[in-house]
Amino acid sequence: MDKLILISVKEKYVQQMLEGKKTIELRKAKPKAAQGDTIIIYTTQPRKAITAIALVENIIVTTPSEMWAKHAWQLGVTREEFDQYYHNHQRAIGIRMTAITPLNAEILLSAIKLIHPNFAPPQTFKYLNKFSTLREFKNLTPSMIGD
């Protein structure tokens, strides 16, 4: 449980994660993650906030056809969305998540920018220093966080 990994996810997929319908997040690049690492889920527009956390169960590295054949029911995407995402790619990466939990209060992008003015949500993922990140975010006040 050493790393904090920030990922950006579309709102419709975050909702599926919270409902337990999507337990594997698809990526084209493999994160340096191990079982027990913490995933911080940033929900993209229109929400633009950190809304949930999860734990890495494991990382799946396979071909797109094998990913679909073995894990389609955990991906939370249609076959058309899957094929479009992995078009012309030979490798599919899946971050299998467990303990997906919504935050009690979202951390808005505007609040993050108060601490880190140059912060930009990652296109794929970003590694965060666990201790400095937690120390900085504990200073956020409820009015900065959102509901």
XYZ file of N, CA and C in Angstrom:
441
model
N 0.840 -1.181 0.000
C 0.000 0.000 0.000
C 0.885 1.244 0.000
N 1.853 1.238 -0.890
C 2.832 2.302 -0.916
C 2.444 3.475 -1.802
N 1.782 3.213 -2.916
C 1.562 4.255 -3.911
C 0.142 4.799 -3.880
N 0.042 6.077 -4.258
C -1.237 6.695 -4.588
C -1.202 6.919 -6.087
N -2.193 6.416 -6.792
C -2.246 6.550 -8.235
C -3.532 7.284 -8.584
N -3.388 8.446 -9.187
C -4.538 9.249 -9.597
C -4.899 8.884 -11.023
N -6.165 8.516 -11.250
C -6.633 8.213 -12.594
C -7.837 9.096 -12.920
N -7.974 9.432 -14.175
C -9.129 10.192 -14.657
C -10.101 9.225 -15.322
N -11.385 9.351 -14.947
C -12.402 8.441 -15.455
C -13.658 9.248 -15.776
N -14.305 8.917 -16.885
C -15.561 9.572 -17.237
C -16.627 9.236 -16.192
N -17.526 10.191 -15.983
C -18.539 10.062 -14.937
C -19.389 8.798 -15.072
N -19.772 8.444 -16.289
C -20.621 7.255 -16.454
C -19.903 5.988 -16.000
N -18.589 5.942 -16.161
C -17.831 4.765 -15.729
C -17.608 4.766 -14.218
N -17.418 5.944 -13.633
C -17.293 6.021 -12.173
C -18.577 5.520 -11.531
N -19.705 5.897 -12.075
C -20.994 5.443 -11.539
C -21.086 3.919 -11.587
N -20.635 3.323 -12.693
C -20.652 1.863 -12.809
C -19.710 1.214 -11.792
N -18.577 1.875 -11.521
C -17.647 1.366 -10.503
C -18.330 1.338 -9.139
N -18.997 2.435 -8.810
C -19.644 2.545 -7.503
C -20.812 1.572 -7.361
N -21.411 1.202 -8.473
C -22.508 0.227 -8.471
C -22.005 -1.214 -8.510
N -20.680 -1.393 -8.615
C -20.100 -2.729 -8.667
C -20.165 -3.400 -10.020
N -20.562 -2.662 -11.049
C -20.681 -3.219 -12.400
C -19.368 -3.148 -13.176
N -18.469 -2.280 -12.762
C -17.184 -2.099 -13.438
C -16.086 -2.242 -12.391
N -15.362 -3.340 -12.452
C -14.291 -3.566 -11.486
C -12.916 -3.581 -12.150
N -12.896 -3.441 -13.464
C -11.628 -3.361 -14.196
C -11.621 -2.072 -14.999
N -10.620 -1.229 -14.732
C -10.445 0.020 -15.480
C -9.440 -0.242 -16.590
N -9.846 0.058 -17.818
C -9.008 -0.200 -18.981
C -8.022 0.935 -19.229
N -6.824 0.571 -19.618
C -5.780 1.532 -19.962
C -4.975 0.971 -21.127
N -4.243 1.864 -21.794
C -3.336 1.447 -22.861
C -1.905 1.353 -22.355
N -1.616 2.020 -21.256
C -0.285 1.987 -20.645
C -0.401 1.297 -19.289
N 0.637 0.567 -18.922
C 0.631 -0.181 -17.667
C 1.192 0.680 -16.535
N 0.397 0.879 -15.486
C 0.928 1.627 -14.338
C 1.868 0.750 -13.514
N 2.774 1.394 -12.817
C 3.635 0.675 -11.872
C 2.845 0.598 -10.573
N 2.065 -0.446 -10.470
C 1.175 -0.600 -9.320
C 1.233 -2.031 -8.827
N 0.967 -2.183 -7.549
C 0.961 -3.504 -6.934
C -0.309 -3.666 -6.111
N -0.596 -4.894 -5.774
C -1.766 -5.181 -4.957
C -1.714 -4.338 -3.683
N -2.843 -3.681 -3.387
C -2.946 -2.861 -2.183
C -2.641 -1.390 -2.388
N -2.068 -1.024 -3.553
C -1.862 0.401 -3.824
C -3.219 1.091 -3.913
N -3.253 2.376 -3.585
C -4.503 3.133 -3.572
C -4.701 3.871 -4.887
N -5.893 3.752 -5.424
C -6.278 4.480 -6.632
C -7.191 5.622 -6.203
N -6.849 6.816 -6.624
C -7.696 7.985 -6.398
C -8.395 8.268 -7.721
N -9.715 8.289 -7.685
C -10.500 8.408 -8.916
C -10.971 9.846 -9.098
N -10.464 10.458 -10.165
C -10.867 11.814 -10.553
C -11.942 11.659 -11.622
N -13.122 12.205 -11.363
C -14.217 12.159 -12.325
C -14.108 13.383 -13.237
N -14.064 13.119 -14.534
C -13.864 14.184 -15.517
C -15.129 15.041 -15.677
N -15.089 15.937 -16.642
C -16.197 16.869 -16.890
C -17.520 16.123 -17.014
N -18.589 16.663 -16.551
C -18.728 18.010 -15.998
C -18.412 18.099 -14.504
N -18.235 16.951 -13.829
C -18.048 16.973 -12.379
C -16.726 17.616 -11.969
N -15.611 17.205 -12.578
C -14.277 17.747 -12.312
C -13.933 17.732 -10.819
N -13.876 16.509 -10.274
C -13.597 16.361 -8.845
C -13.084 14.954 -8.550
N -12.332 14.843 -7.470
C -11.977 13.523 -6.959
C -13.199 13.033 -6.201
N -13.709 11.877 -6.603
C -14.988 11.416 -6.073
C -14.936 10.060 -5.379
N -13.872 9.285 -5.604
C -13.843 7.934 -5.043
C -12.403 7.447 -4.904
N -12.260 6.375 -4.150
C -10.978 5.699 -4.025
C -11.210 4.198 -4.184
N -10.140 3.485 -4.471
C -10.199 2.032 -4.606
C -8.814 1.475 -4.307
N -8.746 0.171 -4.221
C -7.464 -0.505 -4.048
C -7.170 -1.334 -5.288
N -5.897 -1.424 -5.640
C -5.472 -2.286 -6.741
C -5.526 -3.727 -6.251
N -6.255 -4.557 -6.976
C -6.231 -5.996 -6.690
C -5.105 -6.641 -7.485
N -5.056 -6.330 -8.791
C -3.956 -6.765 -9.641
C -4.020 -6.029 -10.979
N -2.977 -6.186 -11.766
C -2.900 -5.583 -13.096
C -2.944 -6.718 -14.112
N -3.814 -6.578 -15.088
C -3.957 -7.576 -16.145
C -3.295 -7.024 -17.403
N -2.404 -7.791 -17.994
C -1.757 -7.421 -19.255
C -2.012 -8.563 -20.226
N -2.720 -8.270 -21.313
C -3.100 -9.313 -22.261
C -3.401 -8.677 -23.611
N -3.908 -9.445 -24.518
C -4.336 -8.898 -25.806
C -5.756 -8.361 -25.658
N -6.141 -7.428 -26.520
C -7.530 -6.951 -26.445
C -8.556 -8.080 -26.593
N -8.328 -9.014 -27.511
C -9.324 -10.078 -27.699
C -9.441 -10.967 -26.455
N -8.319 -11.253 -25.798
C -8.372 -12.060 -24.586
C -9.001 -11.285 -23.424
N -8.708 -9.980 -23.347
C -9.316 -9.150 -22.301
C -10.830 -9.209 -22.426
N -11.333 -9.030 -23.644
C -12.776 -9.040 -23.842
C -13.354 -10.429 -23.540
N -12.701 -11.469 -24.028
C -13.209 -12.828 -23.852
C -13.289 -13.225 -22.377
N -12.306 -12.850 -21.589
C -12.249 -13.287 -20.197
C -12.913 -12.324 -19.207
N -12.961 -11.028 -19.553
C -13.356 -10.039 -18.544
C -14.465 -9.080 -18.979
N -15.109 -9.311 -20.104
C -16.090 -8.352 -20.637
C -17.112 -7.914 -19.593
N -17.577 -8.833 -18.776
C -18.625 -8.538 -17.792
C -18.150 -7.610 -16.676
N -16.826 -7.396 -16.550
C -16.280 -6.528 -15.503
C -15.791 -5.183 -16.035
N -15.892 -4.961 -17.346
C -15.275 -3.791 -17.971
C -16.169 -2.556 -17.998
N -17.469 -2.750 -17.974
C -18.386 -1.610 -17.959
C -18.464 -0.840 -19.262
N -18.058 -1.474 -20.366
C -18.121 -0.826 -21.677
C -18.797 -1.774 -22.658
N -19.322 -1.202 -23.726
C -19.896 -2.027 -24.785
C -18.761 -2.578 -25.650
N -19.078 -3.570 -26.433
C -18.062 -4.131 -27.347
C -17.584 -3.054 -28.324
N -18.492 -2.229 -28.786
C -18.130 -1.157 -29.719
C -17.162 -0.161 -29.061
N -17.450 0.251 -27.825
C -16.551 1.161 -27.095
C -15.181 0.515 -26.883
N -15.178 -0.762 -26.521
C -13.939 -1.502 -26.292
C -13.103 -1.557 -27.568
N -13.736 -1.967 -28.671
C -13.018 -2.089 -29.944
C -12.480 -0.736 -30.414
N -13.253 0.297 -30.211
C -12.810 1.634 -30.604
C -11.605 2.071 -29.761
N -11.634 1.803 -28.467
C -10.550 2.191 -27.562
C -9.247 1.478 -27.915
N -9.326 0.185 -28.218
C -8.125 -0.596 -28.494
C -7.826 -0.770 -29.984
N -8.476 0.012 -30.843
C -8.222 -0.061 -32.279
C -6.724 0.133 -32.548
N -6.136 -0.789 -33.290
C -4.707 -0.765 -33.643
C -3.772 -0.927 -32.449
N -4.239 -1.521 -31.359
C -3.380 -1.807 -30.208
C -3.279 -3.318 -30.020
N -2.082 -3.779 -29.709
C -1.831 -5.206 -29.526
C -1.929 -5.639 -28.071
N -1.961 -4.655 -27.172
C -1.930 -4.966 -25.741
C -3.034 -4.214 -25.025
N -3.707 -4.897 -24.118
C -4.744 -4.279 -23.291
C -4.308 -4.396 -21.833
N -4.485 -3.304 -21.098
C -4.142 -3.260 -19.684
C -5.435 -3.088 -18.893
N -5.574 -3.861 -17.847
C -6.733 -3.725 -16.967
C -6.276 -3.574 -15.528
N -6.769 -2.555 -14.869
C -6.495 -2.387 -13.439
C -7.707 -2.958 -12.711
N -7.518 -4.145 -12.129
C -8.618 -4.753 -11.377
C -8.652 -4.086 -10.002
N -9.834 -3.540 -9.662
C -9.988 -2.771 -8.426
C -10.887 -3.499 -7.443
N -10.630 -3.221 -6.192
C -11.458 -3.743 -5.121
C -11.707 -2.607 -4.125
N -12.649 -2.781 -3.249
C -12.965 -1.776 -2.218
C -13.195 -0.397 -2.820
N -13.961 -0.331 -3.899
C -14.269 0.948 -4.547
C -15.253 1.695 -3.651
N -14.840 2.889 -3.208
C -15.599 3.611 -2.189
C -15.765 5.075 -2.576
N -16.996 5.599 -2.542
C -17.164 7.029 -2.802
C -16.643 7.847 -1.621
N -16.149 9.036 -1.895
C -15.746 9.940 -0.822
C -16.994 10.531 -0.175
N -16.905 10.876 1.086
C -18.023 11.547 1.758
C -18.288 12.906 1.135
N -17.220 13.566 0.688
C -17.330 14.859 0.014
C -16.325 14.883 -1.124
N -16.770 15.315 -2.284
C -15.876 15.419 -3.437
C -14.790 16.452 -3.170
N -13.638 16.257 -3.804
C -12.591 17.273 -3.758
C -12.568 17.912 -5.140
N -13.100 19.113 -5.214
C -13.262 19.802 -6.485
C -11.923 20.185 -7.091
N -11.872 20.207 -8.411
C -10.672 20.638 -9.118
C -10.263 22.037 -8.673
N -11.228 22.898 -8.446
C -10.913 24.271 -8.012
C -10.198 24.269 -6.661
N -10.556 23.332 -5.764
C -9.870 23.237 -4.468
C -8.452 22.714 -4.639
N -8.286 21.739 -5.519
C -6.946 21.208 -5.789
C -6.045 22.313 -6.329
N -6.607 23.150 -7.193
C -5.815 24.232 -7.794
C -5.435 25.314 -6.776
N -6.152 25.388 -5.659
C -5.745 26.314 -4.601
C -4.427 25.859 -3.977
N -4.242 24.565 -3.894
C -3.015 23.998 -3.328
C -1.924 23.897 -4.389
N -2.311 23.445 -5.576
C -1.379 23.253 -6.696
C -1.929 23.990 -7.921
N -1.608 25.272 -8.076
C -2.180 26.064 -9.183
C -1.954 25.477 -10.573
N -0.888 24.743 -10.762
C -0.587 24.183 -12.087
C -1.099 22.756 -12.272
N -1.890 22.264 -11.318
C -2.390 20.897 -11.407
C -3.277 20.716 -12.631
N -3.067 19.618 -13.325
C -3.936 19.226 -14.435
C -4.256 17.748 -14.248
N -5.510 17.363 -14.364
C -5.849 15.944 -14.230
C -5.085 15.125 -15.270
N -4.681 13.921 -14.923
C -3.899 13.117 -15.860
C -4.737 12.564 -17.001
N -4.104 12.390 -18.156
C -4.778 11.740 -19.275
C -4.950 10.247 -18.994
N -3.941 9.641 -18.384
C -4.023 8.210 -18.071
C -3.942 8.004 -16.564
N -2.765 8.263 -15.992
C -2.606 8.180 -14.546
C -1.412 9.018 -14.126
N -1.359 9.313 -12.835
C -0.283 10.109 -12.256
C 0.003 9.536 -10.876
N 1.284 9.433 -10.545
C 1.669 8.954 -9.222
C 1.771 10.134 -8.275
N 1.257 9.973 -7.070
C 1.307 11.024 -6.064
C 2.126 10.547 -4.878
N 2.817 11.470 -4.245
C 3.534 11.149 -3.013
C 2.503 11.061 -1.898
N 2.404 9.906 -1.291
C 1.343 9.655 -0.304
C 1.378 10.652 0.850
N 2.548 10.875 1.424
C 2.620 11.693 2.624
C 2.377 13.172 2.339
N 2.999 13.716 1.299
C 2.786 15.142 1.024
C 1.355 15.392 0.541
N 0.797 14.467 -0.235
C -0.573 14.644 -0.729
C -1.564 14.652 0.431
N -1.447 13.689 1.338
C -2.381 13.634 2.465
C -2.208 14.837 3.384
N -0.982 15.264 3.591
C -0.710 16.430 4.445
C -1.339 17.690 3.831
N -1.200 17.861 2.528
C -1.752 19.046 1.864
C -3.281 19.026 1.850
N -3.878 17.861 1.571
C -5.326 17.803 1.455
C -6.043 17.870 2.797
N -5.366 17.555 3.878
C -6.036 17.659 5.179
C -6.291 19.118 5.541
N -5.628 20.043 4.855
C -5.822 21.481 5.125
C -7.003 22.066 4.361
N -7.664 21.295 3.525
C -8.841 21.791 2.807
C -9.988 21.965 3.791
N -10.712 23.036 3.643
C -11.874 23.268 4.502
C -13.126 22.723 3.795
N -14.192 22.443 4.548
C -15.406 21.902 3.931
C -15.953 22.780 2.799
N -15.831 24.092 2.910
C -16.359 24.953 1.847
C -15.548 24.831 0.560
N -14.304 24.372 0.664
C -13.473 24.204 -0.522
C -13.720 22.862 -1.209
N -14.223 21.911 -0.460
C -14.318 20.541 -0.961
C -15.525 20.354 -1.866
N -16.691 20.721 -1.487
C -17.893 20.481 -2.271
C -18.754 19.442 -1.577
N -19.909 19.151 -2.158
C -20.762 18.134 -1.524
C -21.130 17.027 -2.456
